[in-house]
Structures are given as C-alpha cells and as structure tokens.
JSON list of C-alpha atoms in Angstrom, two decimals:
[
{"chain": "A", "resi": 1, "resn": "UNK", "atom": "CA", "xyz": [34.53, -47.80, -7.35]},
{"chain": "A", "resi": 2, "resn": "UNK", "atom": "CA", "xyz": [32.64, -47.09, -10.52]},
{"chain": "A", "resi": 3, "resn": "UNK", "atom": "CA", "xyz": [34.28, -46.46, -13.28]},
{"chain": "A", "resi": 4, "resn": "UNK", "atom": "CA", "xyz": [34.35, -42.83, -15.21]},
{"chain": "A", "resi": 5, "resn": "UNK", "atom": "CA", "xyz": [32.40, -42.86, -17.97]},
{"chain": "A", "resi": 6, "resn": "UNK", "atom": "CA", "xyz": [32.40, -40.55, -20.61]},
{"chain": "A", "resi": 7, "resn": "UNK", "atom": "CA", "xyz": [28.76, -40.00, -22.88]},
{"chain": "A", "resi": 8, "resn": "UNK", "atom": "CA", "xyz": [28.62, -40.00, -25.87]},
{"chain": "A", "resi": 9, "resn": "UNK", "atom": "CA", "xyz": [27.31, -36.70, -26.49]},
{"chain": "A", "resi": 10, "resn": "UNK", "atom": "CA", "xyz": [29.44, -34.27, -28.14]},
{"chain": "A", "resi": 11, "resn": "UNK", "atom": "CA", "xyz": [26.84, -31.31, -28.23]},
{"chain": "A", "resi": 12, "resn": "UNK", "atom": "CA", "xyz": [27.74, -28.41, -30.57]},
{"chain": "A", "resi": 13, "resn": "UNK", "atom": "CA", "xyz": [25.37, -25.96, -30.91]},
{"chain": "A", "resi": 14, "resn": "UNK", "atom": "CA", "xyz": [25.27, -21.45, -30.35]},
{"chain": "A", "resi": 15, "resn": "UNK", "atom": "CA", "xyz": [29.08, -21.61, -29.45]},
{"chain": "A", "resi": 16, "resn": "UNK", "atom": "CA", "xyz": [29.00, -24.28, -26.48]},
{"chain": "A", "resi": 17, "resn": "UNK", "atom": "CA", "xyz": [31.00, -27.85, -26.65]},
{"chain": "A", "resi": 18, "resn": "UNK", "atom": "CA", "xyz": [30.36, -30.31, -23.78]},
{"chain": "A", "resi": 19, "resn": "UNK", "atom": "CA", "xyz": [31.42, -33.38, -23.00]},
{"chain": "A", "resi": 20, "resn": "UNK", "atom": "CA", "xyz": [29.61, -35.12, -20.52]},
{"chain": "A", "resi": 21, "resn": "UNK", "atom": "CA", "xyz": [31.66, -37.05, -17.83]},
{"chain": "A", "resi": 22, "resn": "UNK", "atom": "CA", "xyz": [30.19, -38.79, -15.23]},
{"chain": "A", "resi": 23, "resn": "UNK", "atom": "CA", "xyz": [32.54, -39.61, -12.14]},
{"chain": "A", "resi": 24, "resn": "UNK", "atom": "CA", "xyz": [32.24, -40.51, -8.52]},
{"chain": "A", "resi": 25, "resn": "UNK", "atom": "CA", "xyz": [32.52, -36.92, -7.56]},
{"chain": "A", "resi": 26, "resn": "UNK", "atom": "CA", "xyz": [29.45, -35.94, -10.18]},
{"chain": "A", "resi": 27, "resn": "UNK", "atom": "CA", "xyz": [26.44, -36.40, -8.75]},
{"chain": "A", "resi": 28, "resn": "UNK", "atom": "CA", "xyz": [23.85, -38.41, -10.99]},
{"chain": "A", "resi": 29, "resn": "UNK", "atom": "CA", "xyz": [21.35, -35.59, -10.66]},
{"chain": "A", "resi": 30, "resn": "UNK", "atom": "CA", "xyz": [24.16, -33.02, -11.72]},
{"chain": "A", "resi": 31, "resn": "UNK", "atom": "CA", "xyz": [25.52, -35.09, -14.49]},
{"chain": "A", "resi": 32, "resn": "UNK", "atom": "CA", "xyz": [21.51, -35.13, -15.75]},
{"chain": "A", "resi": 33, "resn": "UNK", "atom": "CA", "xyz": [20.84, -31.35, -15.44]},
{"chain": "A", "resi": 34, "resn": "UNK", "atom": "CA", "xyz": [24.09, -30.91, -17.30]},
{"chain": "A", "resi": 35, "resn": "UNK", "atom": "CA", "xyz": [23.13, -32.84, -20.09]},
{"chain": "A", "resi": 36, "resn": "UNK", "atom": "CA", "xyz": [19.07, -31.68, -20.22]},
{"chain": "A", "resi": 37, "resn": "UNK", "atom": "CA", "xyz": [20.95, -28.05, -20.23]},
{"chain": "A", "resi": 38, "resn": "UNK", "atom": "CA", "xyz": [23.35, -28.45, -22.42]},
{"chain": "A", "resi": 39, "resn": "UNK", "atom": "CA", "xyz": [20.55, -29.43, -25.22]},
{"chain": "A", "resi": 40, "resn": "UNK", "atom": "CA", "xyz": [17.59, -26.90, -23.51]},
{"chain": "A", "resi": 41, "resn": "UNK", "atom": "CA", "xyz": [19.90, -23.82, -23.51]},
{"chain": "A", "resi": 42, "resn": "UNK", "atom": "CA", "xyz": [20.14, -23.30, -26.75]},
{"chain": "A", "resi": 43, "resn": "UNK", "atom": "CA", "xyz": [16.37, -23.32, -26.84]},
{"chain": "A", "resi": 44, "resn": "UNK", "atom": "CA", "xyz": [16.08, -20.52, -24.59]},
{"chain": "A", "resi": 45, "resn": "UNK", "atom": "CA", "xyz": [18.55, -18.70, -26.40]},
{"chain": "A", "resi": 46, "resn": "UNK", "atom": "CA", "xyz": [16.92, -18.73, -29.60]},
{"chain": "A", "resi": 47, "resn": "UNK", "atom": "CA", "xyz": [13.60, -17.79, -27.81]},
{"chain": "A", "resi": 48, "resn": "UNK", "atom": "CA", "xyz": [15.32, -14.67, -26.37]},
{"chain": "A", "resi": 49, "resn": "UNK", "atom": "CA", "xyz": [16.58, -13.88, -29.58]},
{"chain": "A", "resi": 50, "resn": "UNK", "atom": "CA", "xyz": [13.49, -14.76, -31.77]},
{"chain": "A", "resi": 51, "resn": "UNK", "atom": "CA", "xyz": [11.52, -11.49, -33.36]},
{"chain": "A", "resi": 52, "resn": "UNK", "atom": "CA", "xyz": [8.49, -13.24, -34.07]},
{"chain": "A", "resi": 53, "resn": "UNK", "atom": "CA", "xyz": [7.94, -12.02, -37.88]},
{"chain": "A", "resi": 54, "resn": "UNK", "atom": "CA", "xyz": [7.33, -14.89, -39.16]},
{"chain": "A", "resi": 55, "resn": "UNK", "atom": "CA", "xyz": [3.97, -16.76, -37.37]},
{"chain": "A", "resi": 56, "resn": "UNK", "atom": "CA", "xyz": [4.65, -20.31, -35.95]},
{"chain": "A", "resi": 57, "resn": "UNK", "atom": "CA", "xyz": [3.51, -23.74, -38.00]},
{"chain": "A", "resi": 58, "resn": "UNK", "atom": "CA", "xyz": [0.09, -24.58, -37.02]},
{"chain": "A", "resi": 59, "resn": "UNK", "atom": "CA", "xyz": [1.12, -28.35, -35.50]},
{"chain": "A", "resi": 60, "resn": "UNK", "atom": "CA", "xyz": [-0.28, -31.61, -37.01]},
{"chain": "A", "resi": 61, "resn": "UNK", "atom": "CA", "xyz": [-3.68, -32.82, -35.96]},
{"chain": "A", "resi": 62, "resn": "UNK", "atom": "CA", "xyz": [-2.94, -35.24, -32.79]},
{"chain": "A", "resi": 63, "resn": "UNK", "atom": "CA", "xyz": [-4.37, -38.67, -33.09]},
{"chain": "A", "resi": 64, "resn": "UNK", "atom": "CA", "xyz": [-5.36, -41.21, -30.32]},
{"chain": "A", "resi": 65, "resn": "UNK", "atom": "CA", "xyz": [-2.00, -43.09, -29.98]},
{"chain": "A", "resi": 66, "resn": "UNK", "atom": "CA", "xyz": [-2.61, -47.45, -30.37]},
{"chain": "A", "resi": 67, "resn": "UNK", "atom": "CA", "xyz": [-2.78, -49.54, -27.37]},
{"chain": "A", "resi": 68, "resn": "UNK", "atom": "CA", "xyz": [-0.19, -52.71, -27.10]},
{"chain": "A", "resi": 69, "resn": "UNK", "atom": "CA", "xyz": [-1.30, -54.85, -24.08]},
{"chain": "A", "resi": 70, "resn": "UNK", "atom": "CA", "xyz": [-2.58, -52.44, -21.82]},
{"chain": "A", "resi": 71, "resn": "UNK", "atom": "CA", "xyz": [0.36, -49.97, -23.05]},
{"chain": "A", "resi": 72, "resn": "UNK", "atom": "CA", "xyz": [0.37, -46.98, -24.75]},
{"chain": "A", "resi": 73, "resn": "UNK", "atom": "CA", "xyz": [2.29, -47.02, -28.11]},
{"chain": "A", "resi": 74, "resn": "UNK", "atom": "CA", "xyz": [3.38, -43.86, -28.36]},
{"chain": "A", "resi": 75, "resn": "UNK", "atom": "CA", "xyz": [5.94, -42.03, -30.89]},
{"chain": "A", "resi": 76, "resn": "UNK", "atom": "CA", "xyz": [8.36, -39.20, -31.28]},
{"chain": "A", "resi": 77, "resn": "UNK", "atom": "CA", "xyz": [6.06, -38.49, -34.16]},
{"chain": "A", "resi": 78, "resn": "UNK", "atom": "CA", "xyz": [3.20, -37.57, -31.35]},
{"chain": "A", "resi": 79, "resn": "UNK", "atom": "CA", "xyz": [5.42, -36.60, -28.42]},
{"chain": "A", "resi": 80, "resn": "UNK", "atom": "CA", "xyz": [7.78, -33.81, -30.41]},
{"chain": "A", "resi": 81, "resn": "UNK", "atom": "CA", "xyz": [4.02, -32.87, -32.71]},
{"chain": "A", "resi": 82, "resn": "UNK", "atom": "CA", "xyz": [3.90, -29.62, -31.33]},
{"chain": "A", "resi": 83, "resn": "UNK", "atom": "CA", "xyz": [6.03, -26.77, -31.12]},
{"chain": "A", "resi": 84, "resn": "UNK", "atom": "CA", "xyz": [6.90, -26.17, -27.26]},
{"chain": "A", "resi": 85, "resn": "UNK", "atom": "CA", "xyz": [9.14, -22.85, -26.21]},
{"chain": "A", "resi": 86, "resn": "UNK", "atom": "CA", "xyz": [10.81, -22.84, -23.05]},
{"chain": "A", "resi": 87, "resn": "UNK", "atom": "CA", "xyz": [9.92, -19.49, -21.56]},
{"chain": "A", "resi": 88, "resn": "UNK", "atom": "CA", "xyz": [13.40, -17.58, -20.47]},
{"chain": "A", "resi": 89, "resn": "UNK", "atom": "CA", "xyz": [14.29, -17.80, -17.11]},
{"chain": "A", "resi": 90, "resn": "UNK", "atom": "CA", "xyz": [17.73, -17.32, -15.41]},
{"chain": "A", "resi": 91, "resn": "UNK", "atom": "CA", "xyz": [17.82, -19.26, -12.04]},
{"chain": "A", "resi": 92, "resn": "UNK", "atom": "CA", "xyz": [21.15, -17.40, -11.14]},
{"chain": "A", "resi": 93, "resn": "UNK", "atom": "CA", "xyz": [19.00, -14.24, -11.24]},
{"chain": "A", "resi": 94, "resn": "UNK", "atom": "CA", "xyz": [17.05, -15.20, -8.43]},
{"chain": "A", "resi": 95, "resn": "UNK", "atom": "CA", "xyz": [17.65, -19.00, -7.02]},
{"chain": "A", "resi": 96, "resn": "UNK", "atom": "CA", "xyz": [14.25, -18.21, -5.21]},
{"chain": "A", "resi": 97, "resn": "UNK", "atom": "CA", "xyz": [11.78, -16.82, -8.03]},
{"chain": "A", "resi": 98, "resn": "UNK", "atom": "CA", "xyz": [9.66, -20.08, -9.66]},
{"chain": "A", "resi": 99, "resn": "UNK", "atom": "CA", "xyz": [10.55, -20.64, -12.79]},
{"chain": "A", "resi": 100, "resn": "UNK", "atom": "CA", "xyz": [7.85, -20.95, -15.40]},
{"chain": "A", "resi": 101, "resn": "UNK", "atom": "CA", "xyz": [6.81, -24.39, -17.10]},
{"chain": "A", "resi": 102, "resn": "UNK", "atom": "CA", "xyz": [5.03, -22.89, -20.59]},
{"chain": "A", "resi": 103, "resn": "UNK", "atom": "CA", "xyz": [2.79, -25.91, -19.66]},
{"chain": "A", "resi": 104, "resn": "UNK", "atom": "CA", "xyz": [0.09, -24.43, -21.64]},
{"chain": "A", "resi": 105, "resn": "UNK", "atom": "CA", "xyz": [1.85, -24.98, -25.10]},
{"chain": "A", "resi": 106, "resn": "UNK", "atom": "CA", "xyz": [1.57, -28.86, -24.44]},
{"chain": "A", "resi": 107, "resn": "UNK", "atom": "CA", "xyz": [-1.21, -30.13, -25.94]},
{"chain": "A", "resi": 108, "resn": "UNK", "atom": "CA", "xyz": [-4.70, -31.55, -23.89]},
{"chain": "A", "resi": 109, "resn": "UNK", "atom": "CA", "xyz": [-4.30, -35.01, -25.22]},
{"chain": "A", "resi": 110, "resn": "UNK", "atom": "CA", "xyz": [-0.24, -35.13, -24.87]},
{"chain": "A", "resi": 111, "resn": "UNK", "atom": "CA", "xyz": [-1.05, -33.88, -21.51]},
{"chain": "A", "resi": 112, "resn": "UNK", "atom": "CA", "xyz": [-3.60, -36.94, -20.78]},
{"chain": "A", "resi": 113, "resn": "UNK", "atom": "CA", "xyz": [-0.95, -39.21, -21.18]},
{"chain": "A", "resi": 114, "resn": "UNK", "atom": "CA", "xyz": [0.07, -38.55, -17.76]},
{"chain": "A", "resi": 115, "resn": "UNK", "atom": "CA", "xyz": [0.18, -41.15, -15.25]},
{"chain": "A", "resi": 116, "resn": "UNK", "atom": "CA", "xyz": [-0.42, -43.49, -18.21]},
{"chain": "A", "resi": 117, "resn": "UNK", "atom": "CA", "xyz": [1.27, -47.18, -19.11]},
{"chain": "A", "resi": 118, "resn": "UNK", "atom": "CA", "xyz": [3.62, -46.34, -22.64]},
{"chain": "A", "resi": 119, "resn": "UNK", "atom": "CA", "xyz": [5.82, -47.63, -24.60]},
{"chain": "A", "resi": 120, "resn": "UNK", "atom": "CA", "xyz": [8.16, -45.70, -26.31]},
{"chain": "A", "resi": 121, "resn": "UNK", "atom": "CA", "xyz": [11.64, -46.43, -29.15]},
{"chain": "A", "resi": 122, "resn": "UNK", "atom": "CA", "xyz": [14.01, -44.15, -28.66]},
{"chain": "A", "resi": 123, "resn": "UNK", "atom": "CA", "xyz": [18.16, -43.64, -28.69]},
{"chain": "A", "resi": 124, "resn": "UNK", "atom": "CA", "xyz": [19.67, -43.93, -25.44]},
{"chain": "A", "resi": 125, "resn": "UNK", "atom": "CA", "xyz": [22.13, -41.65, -23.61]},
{"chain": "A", "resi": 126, "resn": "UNK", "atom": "CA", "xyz": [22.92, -43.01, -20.64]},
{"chain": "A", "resi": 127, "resn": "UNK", "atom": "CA", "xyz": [23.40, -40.50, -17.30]},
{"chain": "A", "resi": 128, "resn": "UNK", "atom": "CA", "xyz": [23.98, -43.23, -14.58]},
{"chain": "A", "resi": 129, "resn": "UNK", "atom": "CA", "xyz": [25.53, -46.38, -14.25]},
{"chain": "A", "resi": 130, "resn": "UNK", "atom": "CA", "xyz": [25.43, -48.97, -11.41]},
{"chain": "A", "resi": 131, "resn": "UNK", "atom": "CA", "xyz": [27.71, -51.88, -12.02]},
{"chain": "A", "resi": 132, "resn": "UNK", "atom": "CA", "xyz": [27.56, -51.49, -15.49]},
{"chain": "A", "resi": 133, "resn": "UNK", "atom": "CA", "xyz": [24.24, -51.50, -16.18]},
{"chain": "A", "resi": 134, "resn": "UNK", "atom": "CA", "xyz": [22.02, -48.00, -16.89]},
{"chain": "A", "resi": 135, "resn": "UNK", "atom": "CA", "xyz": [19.88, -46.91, -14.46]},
{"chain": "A", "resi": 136, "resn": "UNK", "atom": "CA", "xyz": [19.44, -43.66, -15.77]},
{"chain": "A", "resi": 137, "resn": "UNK", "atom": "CA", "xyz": [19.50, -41.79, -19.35]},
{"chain": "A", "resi": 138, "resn": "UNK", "atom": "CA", "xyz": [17.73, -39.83, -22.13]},
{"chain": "A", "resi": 139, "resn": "UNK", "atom": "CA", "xyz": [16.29, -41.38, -24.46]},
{"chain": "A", "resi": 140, "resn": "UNK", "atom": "CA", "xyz": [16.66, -39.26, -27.46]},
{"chain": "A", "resi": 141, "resn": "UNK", "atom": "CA", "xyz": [14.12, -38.91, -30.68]},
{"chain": "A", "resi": 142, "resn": "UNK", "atom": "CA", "xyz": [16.78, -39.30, -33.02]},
{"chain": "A", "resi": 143, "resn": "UNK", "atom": "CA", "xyz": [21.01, -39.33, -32.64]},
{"chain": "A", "resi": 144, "resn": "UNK", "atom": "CA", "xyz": [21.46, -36.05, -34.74]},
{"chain": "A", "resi": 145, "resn": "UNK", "atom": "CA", "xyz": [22.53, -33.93, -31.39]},
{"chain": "A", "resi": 146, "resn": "UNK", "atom": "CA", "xyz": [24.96, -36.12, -30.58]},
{"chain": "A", "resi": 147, "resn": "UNK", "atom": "CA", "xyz": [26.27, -36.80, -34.00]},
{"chain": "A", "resi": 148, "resn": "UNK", "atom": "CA", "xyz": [25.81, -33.48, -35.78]},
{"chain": "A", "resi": 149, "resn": "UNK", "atom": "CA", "xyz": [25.13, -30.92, -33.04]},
{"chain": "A", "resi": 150, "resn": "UNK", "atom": "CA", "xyz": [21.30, -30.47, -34.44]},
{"chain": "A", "resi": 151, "resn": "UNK", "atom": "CA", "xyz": [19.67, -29.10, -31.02]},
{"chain": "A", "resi": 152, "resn": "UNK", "atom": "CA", "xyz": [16.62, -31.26, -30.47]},
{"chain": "A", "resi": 153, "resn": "UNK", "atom": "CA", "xyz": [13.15, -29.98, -29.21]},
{"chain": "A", "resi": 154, "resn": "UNK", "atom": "CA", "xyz": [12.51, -30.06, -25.52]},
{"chain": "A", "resi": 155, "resn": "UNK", "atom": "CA", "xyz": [9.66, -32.60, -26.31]},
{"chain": "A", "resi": 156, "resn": "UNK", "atom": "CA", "xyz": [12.39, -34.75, -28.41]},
{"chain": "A", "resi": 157, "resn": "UNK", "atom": "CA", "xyz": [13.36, -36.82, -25.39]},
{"chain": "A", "resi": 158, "resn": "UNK", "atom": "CA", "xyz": [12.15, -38.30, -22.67]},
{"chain": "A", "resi": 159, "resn": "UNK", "atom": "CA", "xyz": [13.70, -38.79, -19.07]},
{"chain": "A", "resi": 160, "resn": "UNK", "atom": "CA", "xyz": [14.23, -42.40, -18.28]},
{"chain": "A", "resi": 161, "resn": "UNK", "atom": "CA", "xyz": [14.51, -43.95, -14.59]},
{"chain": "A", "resi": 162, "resn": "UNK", "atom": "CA", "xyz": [14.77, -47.64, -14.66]},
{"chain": "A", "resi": 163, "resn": "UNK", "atom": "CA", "xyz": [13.40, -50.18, -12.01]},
{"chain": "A", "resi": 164, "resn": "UNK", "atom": "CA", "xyz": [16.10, -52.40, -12.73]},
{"chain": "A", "resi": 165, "resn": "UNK", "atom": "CA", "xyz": [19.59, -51.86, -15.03]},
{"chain": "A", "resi": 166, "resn": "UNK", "atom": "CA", "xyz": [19.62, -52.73, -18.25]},
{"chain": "A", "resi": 167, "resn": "UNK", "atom": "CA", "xyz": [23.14, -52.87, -20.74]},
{"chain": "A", "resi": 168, "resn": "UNK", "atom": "CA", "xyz": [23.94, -49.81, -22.88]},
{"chain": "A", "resi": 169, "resn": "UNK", "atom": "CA", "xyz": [22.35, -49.75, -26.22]},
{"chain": "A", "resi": 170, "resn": "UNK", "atom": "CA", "xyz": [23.79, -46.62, -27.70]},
{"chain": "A", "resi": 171, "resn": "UNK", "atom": "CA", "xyz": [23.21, -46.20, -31.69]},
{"chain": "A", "resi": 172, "resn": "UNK", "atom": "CA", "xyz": [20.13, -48.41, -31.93]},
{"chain": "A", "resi": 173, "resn": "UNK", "atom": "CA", "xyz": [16.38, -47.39, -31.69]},
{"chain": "A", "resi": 174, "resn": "UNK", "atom": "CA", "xyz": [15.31, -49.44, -28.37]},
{"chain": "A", "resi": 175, "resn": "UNK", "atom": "CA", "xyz": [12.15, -49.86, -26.94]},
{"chain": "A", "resi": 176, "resn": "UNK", "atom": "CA", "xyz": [11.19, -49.17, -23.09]},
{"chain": "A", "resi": 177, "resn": "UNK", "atom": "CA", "xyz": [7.85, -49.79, -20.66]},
{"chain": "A", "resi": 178, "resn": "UNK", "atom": "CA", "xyz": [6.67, -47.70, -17.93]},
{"chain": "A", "resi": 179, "resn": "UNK", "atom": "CA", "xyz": [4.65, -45.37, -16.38]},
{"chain": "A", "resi": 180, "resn": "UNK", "atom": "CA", "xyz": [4.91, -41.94, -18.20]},
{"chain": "A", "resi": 181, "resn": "UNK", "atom": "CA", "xyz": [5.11, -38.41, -16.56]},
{"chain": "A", "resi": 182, "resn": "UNK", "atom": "CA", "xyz": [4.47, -35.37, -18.09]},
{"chain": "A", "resi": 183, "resn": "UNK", "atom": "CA", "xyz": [4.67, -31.94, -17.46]},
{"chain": "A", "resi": 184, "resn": "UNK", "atom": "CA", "xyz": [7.77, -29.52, -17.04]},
{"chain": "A", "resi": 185, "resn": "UNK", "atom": "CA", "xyz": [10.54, -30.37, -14.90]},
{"chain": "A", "resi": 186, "resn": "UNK", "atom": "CA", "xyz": [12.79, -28.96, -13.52]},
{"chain": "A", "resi": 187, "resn": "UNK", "atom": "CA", "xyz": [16.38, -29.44, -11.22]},
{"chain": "A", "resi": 188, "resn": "UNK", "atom": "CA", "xyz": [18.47, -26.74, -9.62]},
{"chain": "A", "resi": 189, "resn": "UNK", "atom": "CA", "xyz": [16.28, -24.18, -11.24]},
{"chain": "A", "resi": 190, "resn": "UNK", "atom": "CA", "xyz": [16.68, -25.82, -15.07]},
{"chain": "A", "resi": 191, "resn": "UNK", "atom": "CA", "xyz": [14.24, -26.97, -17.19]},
{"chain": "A", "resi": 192, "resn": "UNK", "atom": "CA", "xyz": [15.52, -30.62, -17.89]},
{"chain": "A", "resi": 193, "resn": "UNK", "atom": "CA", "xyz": [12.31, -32.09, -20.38]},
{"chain": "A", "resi": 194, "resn": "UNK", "atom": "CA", "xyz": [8.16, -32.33, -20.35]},
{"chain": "A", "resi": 195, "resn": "UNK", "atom": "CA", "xyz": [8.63, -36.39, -19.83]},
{"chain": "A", "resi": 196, "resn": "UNK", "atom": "CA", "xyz": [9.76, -38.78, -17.73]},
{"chain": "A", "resi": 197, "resn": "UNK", "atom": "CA", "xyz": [9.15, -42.74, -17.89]},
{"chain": "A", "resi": 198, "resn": "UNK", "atom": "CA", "xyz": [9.24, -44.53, -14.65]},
{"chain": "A", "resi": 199, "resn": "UNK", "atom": "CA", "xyz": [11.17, -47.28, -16.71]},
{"chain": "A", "resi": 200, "resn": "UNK", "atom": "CA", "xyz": [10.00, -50.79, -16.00]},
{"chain": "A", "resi": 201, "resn": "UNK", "atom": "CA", "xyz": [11.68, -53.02, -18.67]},
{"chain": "A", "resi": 202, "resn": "UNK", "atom": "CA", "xyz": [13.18, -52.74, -22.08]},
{"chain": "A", "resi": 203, "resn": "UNK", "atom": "CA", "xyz": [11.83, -54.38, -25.21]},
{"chain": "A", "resi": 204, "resn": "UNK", "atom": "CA", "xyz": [13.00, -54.78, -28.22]},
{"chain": "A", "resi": 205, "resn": "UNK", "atom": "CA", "xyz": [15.99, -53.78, -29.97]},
{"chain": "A", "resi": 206, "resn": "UNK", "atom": "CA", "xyz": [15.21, -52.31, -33.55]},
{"chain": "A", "resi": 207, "resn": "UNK", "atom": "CA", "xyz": [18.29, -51.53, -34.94]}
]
C-alpha cells in the first residue's frame, strides 16, 4: 500500500487553512482539484469582491521566448506576464451549466505555445506518488504560497504529468521537458490552471 503523504502546502489565505493529504482513499484527481482550489479560490473571491476603481496594469510587452534544442525556454517571467481573472462561477449552483475559461485574457503569443516542446524551472508540489517517485504535481513560480500564504496567480503554476517518476525535489528551482498545454482547465467543475506539461524528463536542479 502506498504510503500517506502529507504536502507540503500549508495555504493561508481569505480565512481558509488546508493541508493537503493524499491517501489511498483520495483519489489523485481529487487530491489535485483540492490543491488547484485551494490556491484559485481565493482568486475568485477577490474578483467577486473587486470594485474596479482603480484600472488594471497594462502587462509587460511579451517577447519571443529562446529556443534550447528544439525546446522552448520559457519563464514564470513570460507565463505569469499578464494579469488573468478567473471569471466567478459556482459549480454547486448548477453541476450542469459550463463554466467559463476567461480564455480571452491570455495573451496570442502565450496562447501559441500550445502543443509546443518547453522547458520550464519551477518549485515542485507533488499531488501523486507511485512507489515513491512523483508522477504528478504543481510546479509552482515561486514557494511563497506554501511558505507565507501569498496566493499565487492562476498563470503562476503549471500542471505537471510525468511519463516516468522522478524523486521529490521540494525547495529547489528544478527544471522539466515536455509538451505544453494551454488553455483553461478544469475538474469537477473547478478551474485547476491555464497549463499543463505532458512531463517527459527532468533537468537540472538549480538550487
């Protein structure tokens, strides 16, 4: 039996505290909507509640990311450069009504990254384990939500599937390979991120 294993993702943000615990009776796909929520919420909440006096930053000029071997070498720095909202939407309202993506706040060049090769350093949070190895897990712009509660963008992280397992590397910024996804998605009704990287190995450790 695998083992429990508890995140390390203390999230304290708008009045909520989680701890994420993944067990043999929490599904994978449950554990990762829980987690994508727990950070997204908050997002919504504040979009409810925003008045909209004071106009939004006009976002940095996008630039064409480098290539490494066939790879796109792409940044936080250019996926988190614009501001994204997620539109409110209660799923318990109506399990049946589509929820909407607010796809048109992602930019035309973000959104040509689609289907593309990338490479992208992030901080890991792993969702699944097999074995002990990750299979599954966030992989996070920076460690200040788990650390200090700071609730991250929706474009600050970036859904991670791996081919193969790889060991946890928690703390440290780690590179990862694969084919990136993006576009809003969505489980059980919740928006869980814009991308997702079809993960095919990890590079290097930068920490």
């Amino acid at each position: 039996a695998e083992p429990a294993y508890e995140g390390p993702c203390r999230f304290d943000g708008a009045a909520i505290v989680i701890t994420v615990r993944a067990t043999m009776k929490l599904a994978p796909s449950t554990l990762r909507t829980l987690v994508a929520a727990t950070f997204a919420l908050p997002l919504v909440v504040m979009a409810a509640d925003a008045t909209g006096d004071k106009p939004a930053a006009a976002p940095a000029p996008l630039t064409a990311p480098e290539v490494e071997n066939g790879y796109l070498k792409l940044g936080f720095d250019q996926l988190a450069s614009y501001p994204f909202t997620p539109p409110a939407f209660d799923p318990t309202a109506d399990p049946k009504a589509v929820p909407p993506t607010g796809e048109e706040q992602i930019p035309a060049m973000v959104k040509g990254w689609n289907g593309k090769k990338a490479v992208i350093t992030g901080y890991m949070v792993p969702v699944k384990m097999d074995k002990g190895l990750v299979t599954e897990f966030l992989l996070m712009r920076n460690t200040m939500a788990c650390c200090f509660g700071t609730v991250p963008n929706m474009n600050e992280w970036v859904i991670v599937k791996m081919e193969k397992g790889v060991q946890p590397m928690m703390d440290v910024p780690v590179a990862f390979y694969g084919e990136l996804k993006v576009g809003a998605m969505f489980e059980n009704g919740y928006m869980t991120g814009l991308y997702e990287l079809k993960g095919e190995k990890m590079g290097e450790v930068q920490g």
